Coordinates of C-alpha atoms in Angstrom, one line a residue:
X962 CA -11.4 -64.5 -77.5
X963 CA -10.4 -66.2 -74.3
X964 CA -7.4 -64.5 -72.8
X965 CA -6.3 -67.2 -70.3
X966 CA -7.5 -70.7 -69.5
X967 CA -4.7 -72.6 -68.1
X968 CA -7.4 -74.9 -66.5
X969 CA -7.6 -77.4 -69.3
X970 CA -7.1 -81.0 -68.1
X971 CA -6.1 -79.9 -64.6
X972 CA -2.6 -78.8 -66.0
X973 CA -0.8 -75.6 -66.5
X974 CA 1.8 -75.9 -69.3
X975 CA 5.0 -73.9 -69.3
X976 CA 7.7 -74.2 -71.9
X977 CA 10.5 -76.1 -70.3
X978 CA 8.5 -77.7 -67.6
X979 CA 5.0 -79.0 -66.9
X980 CA 3.0 -78.0 -63.9
X981 CA 0.2 -79.9 -62.2
X982 CA -2.8 -78.3 -60.5
X983 CA -3.9 -79.4 -57.1
X984 CA -7.7 -79.4 -57.4
X985 CA -8.6 -78.7 -53.8
X986 CA -9.8 -75.1 -53.4
X987 CA -11.6 -72.4 -55.5
X988 CA -11.0 -68.9 -57.0
X989 CA -8.8 -68.9 -60.0
X990 CA -9.4 -65.6 -61.7
X991 CA -9.4 -65.2 -65.5
X992 CA -10.9 -62.6 -67.7
X993 CA -11.7 -62.1 -71.3
X994 CA -11.4 -59.3 -73.9
X995 CA -15.0 -58.2 -74.1
X996 CA -16.8 -54.9 -74.7
X997 CA -18.3 -53.6 -71.5
X998 CA -21.8 -54.1 -72.8
X999 CA -21.4 -57.9 -73.5
X1000 CA -22.7 -60.4 -71.1
X1001 CA -21.2 -63.7 -70.1
X1002 CA -24.0 -66.1 -69.9
X1003 CA -24.3 -67.8 -66.5
X1004 CA -21.3 -65.9 -65.1
X1005 CA -21.2 -62.9 -62.7
X1006 CA -19.7 -59.7 -64.2
X1007 CA -17.6 -57.2 -62.3
X1008 CA -16.9 -54.0 -64.4
X1009 CA -15.6 -55.8 -67.5
X1010 CA -13.8 -58.6 -65.6
X1011 CA -15.2 -62.1 -65.5
X1012 CA -14.5 -63.8 -62.2
X1013 CA -15.1 -67.5 -62.6
X1014 CA -15.4 -69.7 -59.5
X1015 CA -13.7 -72.9 -60.3
X1016 CA -12.5 -75.9 -58.3
X1017 CA -8.8 -75.4 -59.0
X1018 CA -6.0 -74.3 -56.7
X1019 CA -2.9 -73.4 -58.6
X1020 CA -0.3 -75.0 -56.5
X1021 CA 2.4 -75.5 -59.1
X1022 CA 4.9 -78.3 -58.8
X1023 CA 7.4 -78.4 -61.8
X1024 CA 7.9 -81.9 -63.1
X1025 CA 10.9 -80.9 -65.2
X1026 CA 13.2 -78.1 -64.1
X1027 CA 14.9 -75.8 -66.6
X1028 CA 16.5 -72.4 -66.7
X1029 CA 14.3 -69.4 -66.0
X1030 CA 16.5 -67.2 -68.0
X1031 CA 17.2 -68.9 -71.4
X1032 CA 15.2 -72.0 -72.2
X1033 CA 15.9 -73.9 -75.4
X1034 CA 13.3 -76.6 -75.2
X1035 CA 10.0 -77.5 -73.6
X1036 CA 8.1 -80.7 -72.7
X1037 CA 5.6 -80.6 -75.6
X1038 CA 6.9 -78.1 -78.1
X1039 CA 10.0 -78.1 -80.3
X1040 CA 12.2 -75.1 -79.5
X1041 CA 15.6 -76.7 -80.2
X1042 CA 16.6 -73.9 -82.5
X1043 CA 15.0 -71.0 -80.6
X1044 CA 16.5 -68.9 -77.8
X1045 CA 13.8 -68.3 -75.1
X1046 CA 14.5 -65.0 -73.2
X1047 CA 12.2 -65.4 -70.3
X1048 CA 9.8 -67.8 -68.6
X1049 CA 7.1 -68.6 -71.1
X1050 CA 3.8 -70.6 -71.1
X1051 CA 1.9 -72.3 -74.0
X1052 CA -1.8 -71.6 -74.5
X1053 CA -3.5 -72.9 -77.6
X1054 CA -0.2 -73.0 -79.4
X1055 CA 0.7 -69.4 -78.5
X1056 CA 3.7 -68.7 -76.5
X1057 CA 3.1 -66.2 -73.7
X1058 CA 5.5 -64.5 -71.3
X1059 CA 5.0 -65.4 -67.7
X1060 CA 6.2 -63.0 -64.9
X1061 CA 5.9 -64.2 -61.3
X1062 CA 5.6 -62.2 -58.1
X1063 CA 6.2 -63.3 -54.5
X1064 CA 3.3 -62.0 -52.5
X1065 CA 1.6 -63.5 -49.4
X1066 CA -1.9 -62.3 -50.4
X1067 CA -3.9 -60.0 -52.7
X1068 CA -7.0 -58.1 -51.8
X1069 CA -9.1 -57.5 -55.0
X1070 CA -9.9 -53.8 -54.3
X1071 CA -12.0 -51.5 -56.5
X1072 CA -8.8 -49.7 -57.4
X1073 CA -7.1 -52.9 -58.5
X1074 CA -10.2 -53.9 -60.6
X1075 CA -10.1 -50.5 -62.3
X1076 CA -6.3 -50.9 -62.9
X1077 CA -6.9 -54.3 -64.5
X1078 CA -9.6 -52.9 -66.8
X1079 CA -7.3 -50.1 -67.9
X1080 CA -4.6 -52.6 -68.7
X1081 CA -7.1 -54.7 -70.6
X1082 CA -8.3 -51.8 -72.7
X1083 CA -4.8 -50.5 -73.6
X1084 CA -4.1 -51.5 -77.2
X1085 CA -1.3 -50.1 -79.4
X1086 CA 1.1 -51.6 -81.8
X1087 CA 4.1 -50.4 -79.7
X1088 CA 2.8 -51.6 -76.3
X1089 CA 3.1 -55.2 -75.4
X1090 CA -0.5 -56.5 -74.8
X1091 CA -1.5 -57.5 -71.3
X1092 CA -3.1 -61.0 -71.6
X1093 CA -4.1 -61.9 -68.1
X1094 CA -3.2 -62.5 -64.5
X1095 CA -3.5 -65.1 -61.7
X1096 CA -4.0 -63.6 -58.3
X1097 CA -4.1 -66.9 -56.3
X1098 CA -1.1 -67.0 -53.9
X1099 CA 1.5 -68.3 -54.0
X1100 CA 1.2 -68.3 -57.8
X1101 CA 0.8 -64.6 -58.6
X1102 CA 1.7 -64.2 -62.2
X1103 CA 1.2 -61.7 -65.0
X1104 CA 0.9 -63.0 -68.6
X1105 CA 1.8 -60.9 -71.6
X1106 CA 2.5 -61.5 -75.2
X1107 CA 5.9 -63.1 -75.8
X1108 CA 8.3 -61.2 -78.1
X1109 CA 10.6 -63.7 -79.8
X1110 CA 13.6 -61.5 -80.4
X1111 CA 14.0 -60.6 -76.7
X1112 CA 14.6 -57.2 -75.3
X1113 CA 16.2 -54.2 -76.9
X1114 CA 19.1 -54.7 -74.5
X1115 CA 19.6 -58.2 -75.7
X1116 CA 19.8 -57.0 -79.3
X1117 CA 22.2 -54.1 -78.4
X1118 CA 24.5 -56.4 -76.6
X1119 CA 24.5 -58.9 -79.4
X1120 CA 27.5 -57.9 -81.7
X1121 CA 26.2 -60.2 -84.4
X1122 CA 23.2 -58.0 -85.0
X1123 CA 24.1 -55.0 -87.2
X1124 CA 22.0 -51.9 -86.7
X1125 CA 22.2 -49.2 -89.3
X1126 CA 20.6 -45.8 -89.2
X1127 CA 17.3 -47.1 -90.6
X1128 CA 17.1 -49.8 -87.9
X1129 CA 17.9 -47.3 -85.2
X1130 CA 15.3 -44.8 -86.6
X1131 CA 12.7 -47.5 -86.6
X1132 CA 13.4 -48.7 -83.1
X1133 CA 13.5 -45.1 -81.7
X1134 CA 10.3 -44.3 -83.6
X1135 CA 8.5 -47.3 -82.1
X1136 CA 9.5 -46.3 -78.6
X1137 CA 8.4 -42.7 -79.1
X1138 CA 5.0 -43.8 -80.5
X1139 CA 4.4 -46.3 -77.7
X1140 CA 5.3 -43.8 -75.0
X1141 CA 3.2 -41.0 -76.6
X1142 CA 0.2 -43.3 -76.5
X1143 CA 1.0 -44.4 -72.9
X1144 CA 1.4 -40.8 -71.7
X1145 CA -2.0 -39.9 -73.2
X1146 CA -3.7 -43.0 -71.6
X1147 CA -5.2 -43.2 -68.1
X1148 CA -1.9 -44.7 -66.9
X1149 CA -0.2 -41.3 -67.7
X1150 CA 3.4 -42.7 -67.2
X1151 CA 5.5 -45.8 -67.2
X1152 CA 7.8 -45.5 -64.2
X1153 CA 10.3 -48.2 -65.2
X1154 CA 11.3 -47.4 -68.8
X1155 CA 14.6 -49.0 -69.8
X1156 CA 16.0 -51.0 -72.7
X1157 CA 15.2 -54.4 -71.0
X1158 CA 11.5 -53.4 -70.9
X1159 CA 11.5 -52.6 -74.7
X1160 CA 10.7 -55.9 -76.3
X1161 CA 11.2 -56.7 -80.0
X1162 CA 8.9 -59.1 -81.8
X1163 CA 9.5 -61.3 -84.8
X1164 CA 8.9 -58.4 -87.2
X1165 CA 11.4 -56.1 -85.5
X1166 CA 8.6 -54.0 -84.0
X1167 CA 9.5 -52.6 -80.5
X1168 CA 6.8 -53.2 -77.9
X1169 CA 7.1 -51.4 -74.5
X1170 CA 6.3 -53.7 -71.5
X1171 CA 6.2 -53.7 -67.7
X1172 CA 4.0 -50.7 -67.3
X1173 CA 0.9 -50.4 -65.0
X1174 CA -0.5 -52.9 -62.5
X1175 CA 1.2 -51.1 -59.6
X1176 CA -1.6 -52.0 -57.2
X1177 CA -1.1 -55.7 -58.1
X1178 CA 2.7 -55.4 -57.7
X1179 CA 2.6 -53.3 -54.5
X1180 CA 4.3 -55.1 -51.6
X1181 CA 5.6 -58.0 -53.8
X1182 CA 9.0 -59.4 -53.1
X1183 CA 11.1 -58.4 -56.1
X1184 CA 14.1 -60.4 -55.0
X1185 CA 16.2 -57.3 -54.4
X1186 CA 17.1 -58.5 -50.9
X1187 CA 18.7 -61.6 -52.4
X1188 CA 20.4 -59.7 -55.2
X1189 CA 23.9 -58.3 -55.1
X1190 CA 23.9 -54.5 -54.2
X1191 CA 25.5 -53.6 -57.6
X1192 CA 22.8 -55.5 -59.4
X1193 CA 20.2 -53.5 -57.5
X1194 CA 21.9 -50.3 -58.5
X1195 CA 22.2 -51.4 -62.1
X1196 CA 18.4 -51.5 -62.3
X1197 CA 18.3 -47.8 -61.4
X1198 CA 20.6 -46.5 -64.1
X1199 CA 17.7 -45.3 -66.2
X1200 CA 15.9 -43.5 -63.4
X1201 CA 15.7 -39.7 -63.3
X1202 CA 17.8 -37.9 -60.6
X1203 CA 14.8 -36.3 -59.0
X1204 CA 13.2 -39.7 -58.5
X1205 CA 16.4 -41.2 -57.2
X1206 CA 16.6 -38.4 -54.6
X1207 CA 13.0 -38.9 -53.5
X1208 CA 12.7 -41.9 -51.1
X1209 CA 8.9 -41.8 -51.6
X1210 CA 8.8 -41.5 -55.4
X1211 CA 5.6 -42.8 -56.9
X1212 CA 5.7 -46.4 -58.2
X1213 CA 4.4 -45.3 -61.6
X1214 CA 7.0 -42.5 -61.8
X1215 CA 6.4 -39.3 -63.7
X1216 CA 6.2 -38.3 -67.4
X1217 CA 9.3 -36.2 -67.1
X1218 CA 11.0 -39.2 -65.4
X1219 CA 10.1 -41.3 -68.5
X1220 CA 11.6 -38.7 -70.7
X1221 CA 14.9 -38.9 -68.8
X1222 CA 14.8 -42.7 -69.1
X1223 CA 14.2 -42.4 -72.9
X1224 CA 17.3 -40.2 -73.2
X1225 CA 19.4 -43.0 -71.6
X1226 CA 17.9 -45.5 -74.0
X1227 CA 18.6 -43.2 -76.9
X1228 CA 22.3 -43.2 -75.8
X1229 CA 22.3 -47.0 -75.5
X1230 CA 20.9 -47.4 -79.1
X1231 CA 23.4 -45.0 -80.6
X1232 CA 26.5 -46.1 -78.7
X1233 CA 25.7 -49.8 -78.1
X1234 CA 28.0 -49.5 -75.0
X1235 CA 25.4 -49.7 -72.2
X1236 CA 23.4 -46.9 -70.4
X1237 CA 26.5 -44.9 -69.4
X1238 CA 29.0 -46.1 -72.0
X1239 CA 32.4 -47.7 -71.4
X1240 CA 33.4 -46.8 -67.9
X1241 CA 35.4 -48.3 -65.0
X1242 CA 32.7 -47.0 -62.5
X1243 CA 30.4 -49.4 -60.8
X1244 CA 26.6 -48.9 -61.0
X1245 CA 26.5 -47.7 -57.4
X1246 CA 29.2 -45.1 -58.1
X1247 CA 27.3 -43.9 -61.2
X1248 CA 24.0 -43.6 -59.1
X1249 CA 25.8 -41.5 -56.5
X1250 CA 27.2 -39.2 -59.1
X1251 CA 23.8 -38.8 -60.8
X1252 CA 22.1 -38.0 -57.4
X1253 CA 24.7 -35.3 -56.5
X1254 CA 23.5 -31.8 -57.2
X1255 CA 26.9 -30.2 -57.0
X1256 CA 28.1 -31.7 -60.3
X1257 CA 28.6 -29.0 -62.9
X1258 CA 27.6 -30.1 -65.5
X1259 CA 25.4 -32.9 -64.1
X1260 CA 26.8 -36.4 -64.4
X1261 CA 25.6 -37.9 -67.7
X1262 CA 26.8 -40.3 -70.4
X1263 CA 29.6 -38.9 -72.5
X1264 CA 28.5 -38.0 -76.0
X1265 CA 31.8 -36.8 -77.3
X1266 CA 32.6 -40.3 -78.7
X1267 CA 29.3 -40.7 -80.6
X1268 CA 30.9 -40.2 -84.1
X1269 CA 28.7 -40.4 -87.1
X1270 CA 25.5 -39.7 -85.2
X1271 CA 22.8 -37.2 -86.2
X1272 CA 23.2 -33.9 -84.5
X1273 CA 19.5 -33.9 -83.7
X1274 CA 19.9 -37.2 -81.8
X1275 CA 22.7 -35.9 -79.6
X1276 CA 20.8 -32.7 -79.0
X1277 CA 17.6 -34.5 -78.2
X1278 CA 19.2 -36.9 -75.7
X1279 CA 20.9 -34.1 -73.9
X1280 CA 17.6 -32.2 -73.6
X1281 CA 15.9 -35.5 -72.4
X1282 CA 18.3 -35.9 -69.5
X1283 CA 18.3 -32.3 -68.4
X1284 CA 18.7 -31.8 -64.7
X1285 CA 15.5 -29.8 -64.6
X1286 CA 12.4 -31.8 -65.4
X1287 CA 10.4 -28.9 -66.7
X1288 CA 13.2 -28.4 -69.4
X1289 CA 12.7 -31.8 -70.8
X1290 CA 10.6 -32.1 -74.0
X1291 CA 7.5 -34.4 -74.2
X1292 CA 7.4 -37.3 -76.6
X1293 CA 5.5 -35.3 -79.3
X1294 CA 8.3 -32.7 -79.3
X1295 CA 10.9 -35.5 -79.4
X1296 CA 9.2 -37.0 -82.4
X1297 CA 9.5 -33.7 -84.2
X1298 CA 13.1 -33.2 -83.2
X1299 CA 14.1 -36.7 -84.5
X1300 CA 12.4 -36.3 -87.8
X1301 CA 15.7 -35.9 -89.7
X1302 CA 16.5 -39.5 -88.7
X1303 CA 13.6 -40.7 -90.9
X1304 CA 14.9 -39.1 -94.1
X1305 CA 15.2 -41.7 -96.8
X1306 CA 12.7 -44.0 -95.1
X1307 CA 9.6 -44.8 -97.2
X1308 CA 6.3 -43.3 -96.1
X1309 CA 4.6 -46.7 -96.3
X1310 CA 5.2 -48.7 -93.1
X1311 CA 5.1 -52.0 -94.9
X1312 CA 7.8 -50.9 -97.3
X1313 CA 10.0 -49.9 -94.4
X1314 CA 9.4 -53.2 -92.8
X1315 CA 10.3 -55.1 -95.9
X1316 CA 13.5 -53.0 -96.3
X1317 CA 14.4 -53.8 -92.7
X1318 CA 13.7 -57.5 -93.1
X1319 CA 15.8 -57.5 -96.3
X1320 CA 18.7 -55.8 -94.5
X1321 CA 18.4 -58.3 -91.6
X1322 CA 18.3 -61.2 -94.0
X1323 CA 21.5 -59.9 -95.7
X1324 CA 23.2 -59.5 -92.3
X1325 CA 22.0 -63.0 -91.3
X1326 CA 23.4 -64.4 -94.6
X1327 CA 26.8 -62.8 -94.0
X1328 CA 26.7 -64.0 -90.4
X1329 CA 25.9 -67.6 -91.6
X1330 CA 28.8 -67.5 -94.0
X1331 CA 31.2 -66.3 -91.2
X1332 CA 29.9 -68.9 -88.8
X1333 CA 30.2 -71.6 -91.5
X1334 CA 33.9 -70.6 -92.1
X1335 CA 34.5 -70.8 -88.4
X1336 CA 32.8 -74.2 -88.2
X1337 CA 34.9 -75.5 -91.0
X1338 CA 38.1 -74.3 -89.3
X1339 CA 37.0 -76.0 -86.0
X1340 CA 36.1 -79.1 -88.0
X1341 CA 39.6 -79.2 -89.5
X1342 CA 41.1 -78.9 -86.0
X1343 CA 38.8 -81.7 -84.7
X1344 CA 39.7 -83.9 -87.7
X1345 CA 43.4 -83.3 -87.1
X1346 CA 43.0 -84.3 -83.4
X1347 CA 40.9 -87.4 -84.4
X1348 CA 43.6 -88.5 -86.9
X1349 CA 46.1 -88.3 -84.1
X1350 CA 44.0 -90.7 -82.0
X1351 CA 43.0 -93.1 -84.7
X1352 CA 44.2 -94.1 -88.2
X1353 CA 42.8 -91.9 -90.9
X1354 CA 40.9 -94.8 -92.6
X1355 CA 39.4 -95.9 -89.2
X1356 CA 38.5 -92.3 -88.2
X1357 CA 36.8 -91.6 -91.5
X1358 CA 34.7 -94.8 -91.1
X1359 CA 33.6 -93.7 -87.7
X1360 CA 32.7 -90.2 -88.9
X1361 CA 30.5 -91.7 -91.5
X1362 CA 28.7 -93.7 -88.8
X1363 CA 30.0 -97.0 -90.0
X1364 CA 30.9 -99.7 -87.5
X1365 CA 34.6 -100.6 -87.6
X1366 CA 34.8 -104.4 -87.4
X1367 CA 37.9 -106.1 -85.9
X1368 CA 40.2 -107.2 -88.7
X1369 CA 43.0 -109.7 -89.0
X1370 CA 46.2 -108.8 -90.8
X1371 CA 48.6 -111.6 -92.0
X1372 CA 51.8 -109.6 -92.0
X1373 CA 52.7 -106.4 -90.2
X1374 CA 55.7 -105.1 -88.4
X1375 CA 55.6 -103.8 -84.8
X1376 CA 58.1 -101.5 -83.2
X1377 CA 58.7 -101.1 -79.5
X1378 CA 61.3 -98.8 -77.8
X1379 CA 62.1 -97.5 -74.4
X1380 CA 64.8 -95.5 -72.6
X1381 CA 67.4 -97.6 -70.7
X1382 CA 67.7 -96.4 -67.1
X1383 CA 64.5 -94.3 -67.3
X1384 CA 63.3 -95.3 -63.9
X1385 CA 66.5 -94.2 -62.2
X1386 CA 66.6 -91.0 -64.2
X1387 CA 63.0 -90.2 -63.2
X1388 CA 63.7 -90.8 -59.6
X1389 CA 66.5 -88.1 -59.7
X1390 CA 64.3 -85.5 -61.4
X1391 CA 61.2 -83.6 -60.4
X1392 CA 57.8 -84.6 -61.8
X1393 CA 57.8 -81.5 -64.0
X1394 CA 61.2 -82.3 -65.4
X1395 CA 60.0 -85.8 -66.3
X1396 CA 56.9 -84.4 -68.0
X1397 CA 59.0 -81.9 -70.0
X1398 CA 61.5 -84.6 -70.9
X1399 CA 58.9 -87.0 -72.3
X1400 CA 57.1 -84.2 -74.1
X1401 CA 60.4 -83.1 -75.8
X1402 CA 61.2 -86.7 -76.6
X1403 CA 57.9 -87.7 -78.1
X1404 CA 57.6 -84.4 -80.1
X1405 CA 61.0 -85.4 -81.7
X1406 CA 59.8 -88.9 -82.4
X1407 CA 56.5 -87.8 -83.8
X1408 CA 58.1 -85.4 -86.2
X1409 CA 60.3 -88.3 -87.5
X1410 CA 57.6 -91.0 -87.9
X1411 CA 55.5 -88.6 -90.1
X1412 CA 58.0 -89.4 -92.9
X1413 CA 57.1 -93.1 -92.9
X1414 CA 54.1 -95.2 -93.7
X1415 CA 53.5 -96.1 -90.0
X1416 CA 50.9 -95.5 -87.3
X1417 CA 51.8 -94.7 -83.7
X1418 CA 49.7 -97.0 -81.5
X1419 CA 50.4 -95.6 -78.1
X1420 CA 53.0 -94.4 -75.5
X1421 CA 53.2 -95.6 -72.0
X1422 CA 55.7 -93.8 -69.8
X1423 CA 58.9 -94.0 -71.8
X1424 CA 57.6 -96.9 -74.0
X1425 CA 56.8 -96.0 -77.7
X1426 CA 54.8 -98.4 -79.9
X1427 CA 54.5 -98.1 -83.7
X1428 CA 53.1 -100.4 -86.4
X1429 CA 53.2 -100.5 -90.2
X1430 CA 51.1 -102.5 -92.6
X1431 CA 47.7 -101.6 -91.2
X1432 CA 44.9 -100.6 -91.4
X1433 CA 45.8 -100.1 -95.1
X1434 CA 48.1 -103.0 -96.1
X1435 CA 51.3 -102.2 -98.0
X1436 CA 52.6 -105.6 -99.0
X1437 CA 56.1 -106.4 -97.5
X1438 CA 57.1 -102.7 -97.3
X1439 CA 56.0 -102.6 -93.7
X1440 CA 59.2 -104.1 -92.4
X1441 CA 61.3 -101.6 -94.4
X1442 CA 59.3 -98.7 -93.2
X1443 CA 59.8 -99.7 -89.5
X1444 CA 63.5 -100.6 -90.0
X1445 CA 64.3 -97.2 -91.7
X1446 CA 62.2 -95.4 -89.1
X1447 CA 64.1 -97.2 -86.2
X1448 CA 67.5 -96.3 -87.7
X1449 CA 66.4 -92.7 -88.1
X1450 CA 65.3 -92.6 -84.4
X1451 CA 68.6 -94.0 -83.3
X1452 CA 70.5 -91.2 -85.1
X1453 CA 68.1 -88.6 -83.6
X1454 CA 68.4 -89.9 -80.0
X1455 CA 72.2 -89.4 -80.1
X1456 CA 71.7 -85.7 -80.7
X1457 CA 68.8 -85.3 -78.4
X1458 CA 69.5 -82.7 -75.6
X1459 CA 68.4 -83.2 -72.0
X1460 CA 67.4 -79.8 -70.6
X1461 CA 67.9 -80.8 -67.0
X1462 CA 71.1 -83.0 -67.6
X1463 CA 72.7 -81.7 -70.8
X1464 CA 75.9 -83.9 -70.3
X1465 CA 74.0 -87.2 -70.5
X1466 CA 73.2 -89.2 -73.6
X1467 CA 70.0 -91.1 -73.9
X1468 CA 70.2 -94.8 -74.5
X1469 CA 67.3 -96.0 -76.7
X1470 CA 66.6 -99.7 -76.9
X1471 CA 64.5 -100.9 -79.9
X1472 CA 62.8 -104.2 -80.8
X1473 CA 60.9 -105.1 -84.0
X1474 CA 59.0 -108.2 -85.0
X1475 CA 56.9 -109.1 -88.0
X1476 CA 53.8 -111.3 -88.0
X1477 CA 50.0 -111.6 -87.9
X1478 CA 47.8 -109.4 -85.6
X1479 CA 44.2 -108.6 -85.0
X1480 CA 43.3 -104.9 -84.8
X1481 CA 40.1 -103.1 -83.9
X1482 CA 38.6 -100.1 -82.1
X1483 CA 38.0 -100.6 -78.4
X1484 CA 35.8 -98.3 -76.3
X1485 CA 33.2 -95.6 -77.1
X1486 CA 33.9 -92.7 -74.7
X1487 CA 37.6 -92.5 -75.7
X1488 CA 38.0 -95.0 -78.5
X1489 CA 41.5 -96.6 -79.1
X1490 CA 42.8 -98.6 -82.0
X1491 CA 44.4 -101.6 -80.3
X1492 CA 46.5 -104.6 -81.6
X1493 CA 46.1 -108.1 -80.3
X1494 CA 48.1 -111.3 -80.8
X1495 CA 51.4 -113.0 -80.1
X1496 CA 53.2 -110.7 -82.6
X1497 CA 52.6 -107.8 -80.1
X1498 CA 54.1 -109.8 -77.2
X1499 CA 57.0 -111.0 -79.2
X1500 CA 57.9 -107.4 -80.4
X1501 CA 57.7 -106.2 -76.8
X1502 CA 60.1 -109.1 -75.8
X1503 CA 62.5 -108.2 -78.6
X1504 CA 62.7 -104.7 -77.1
X1505 CA 63.1 -105.7 -73.5
X1506 CA 65.9 -108.2 -74.4
X1507 CA 67.7 -105.9 -76.8
X1508 CA 70.8 -103.7 -76.3
X1509 CA 71.1 -99.9 -76.0
X1510 CA 71.4 -98.0 -79.2
X1511 CA 70.7 -101.2 -81.3
X1512 CA 67.7 -102.4 -83.2
X1513 CA 66.9 -106.0 -82.1
X1514 CA 64.8 -107.8 -84.8
X1515 CA 63.3 -111.3 -84.9
X1516 CA 63.9 -114.0 -87.4
X1517 CA 60.7 -113.2 -89.3
X1518 CA 61.7 -109.6 -89.7
X1519 CA 65.2 -110.6 -90.8
X1520 CA 63.8 -112.8 -93.6
X1521 CA 61.6 -110.0 -94.9
X1522 CA 64.4 -107.4 -94.7
X1523 CA 66.8 -109.7 -96.6
X1524 CA 64.1 -110.2 -99.2
X1525 CA 63.6 -106.4 -99.4
X1526 CA 67.3 -105.7 -99.5
X1527 CA 69.4 -102.6 -98.5
X1528 CA 69.9 -103.4 -94.8
X1529 CA 72.9 -104.9 -93.0
X1530 CA 72.0 -107.4 -90.2
X1531 CA 74.3 -109.0 -87.6
X1532 CA 73.3 -112.3 -86.0
X1533 CA 73.2 -112.2 -82.2
X1534 CA 72.6 -115.8 -81.5
X1535 CA 69.9 -117.8 -79.7
X1536 CA 68.5 -116.1 -76.6
X1537 CA 65.6 -116.8 -74.3
X1538 CA 63.0 -114.0 -74.7
X1539 CA 60.4 -115.5 -72.4

């Protein structure tokens, strides 16, 4: 099976962006999973690695830039509903994880070839398979299988994922089995074991990653110089104290150092509070305390708050992070110590997997129900806000995706009002006092108009505009609704308190007019329901030529009110309203 051929059609494809290849110079190294005895026809062989001289130089120029941390789409695949946890590449429909290194050059030494062969031959269910590498500067990359559920750290930090004892036992067992195999392999140790390097695939199987290839990584720019100091220290929280004290500690670490790291991961799984639990200490302060030899007992995560945990787990993690490396158990001994955790689990691995998936499905179902309830609550809030901006009938039409056509209405009544002397009053107040005043005033008005069949069109400064009779027509009742509302507002304004000038009484001036209008939704970004026609202008003039604390109505409104009955009107005489 070909491990890596990104050379098809002179393109390298990455999820989230497409990369072109500059076809100007040779040496793009790929290799295949093959037994040592097989031959690649027409191709030179070097100790199990196939080096193919091609005419491609992998100068990568992203055409579409996306996040390197969490990608949600790519140029050719559909990942709209998938969280991508790292940079990934697509090869024959498979998603592969891509890890880049900044390095000026690489010398393919005998030692490096041997290291690559070891990595190729390592195969275990709990180790993330090494797929291939590119050693052509500046595009030095390592390709591994992609695990769709992210890292163990991602899962532990996700409060929506519920992990019971069976899940924990399965996760811990996977790590122990993977590390047992790794310690017995030619690599001998990991050197960088931590929860972010324990990946979880779609079947909830933990696969350990980021081991080996130390020759390839040696001298690479890890980006630490550009990273915040505390972030650099955070990477070291899983490292054993003897390795922290040694400035020349081996890149591949030690087996006893891996045991210490496992103890910290064990604490993370049980507590779900990070490698050292809830603490106000910074990572650098924690590292300093771990390094110090005069701490008695040595500085470690606090296990006193781990309620409901197996005693064997707490005892095991304390042995794993012993100050003395020789006192730490190996992974075979750890497996025996943690055997009580597996009580109740079925001997068949597939039965356990089915049980885990069933629990996960139940948890997911409960989570979906919870999120659906939250979505419905947010939808209600959104609808309430939309109904404040637009008439309910119009808003419902827009929500259904229907176009709201402009409509003519033969008879409606429009209300306008403003505060007499508002400009002078505003000049004597601070801007905040004006805002508070208008907010109090309109809150009062809004609470009153809710009792009537009316729609508030808009407010501009101290001007307040209301209409009745649209978008749902109500016969001739519109004039009565507006008249009753206007009288109600007049009574309320006489009792309205001014916070900054309690001795003053507001003088509200009101004008109403009945007639025909045209109404429709204007705009798309912030749609407004607007009224057009002479009726709007006449109603505005009725307000501006009116008297304080009086309702000034037109002849057309008077006729409708007398027809409706129940209202007393006083003739003002002929006035010029233009």
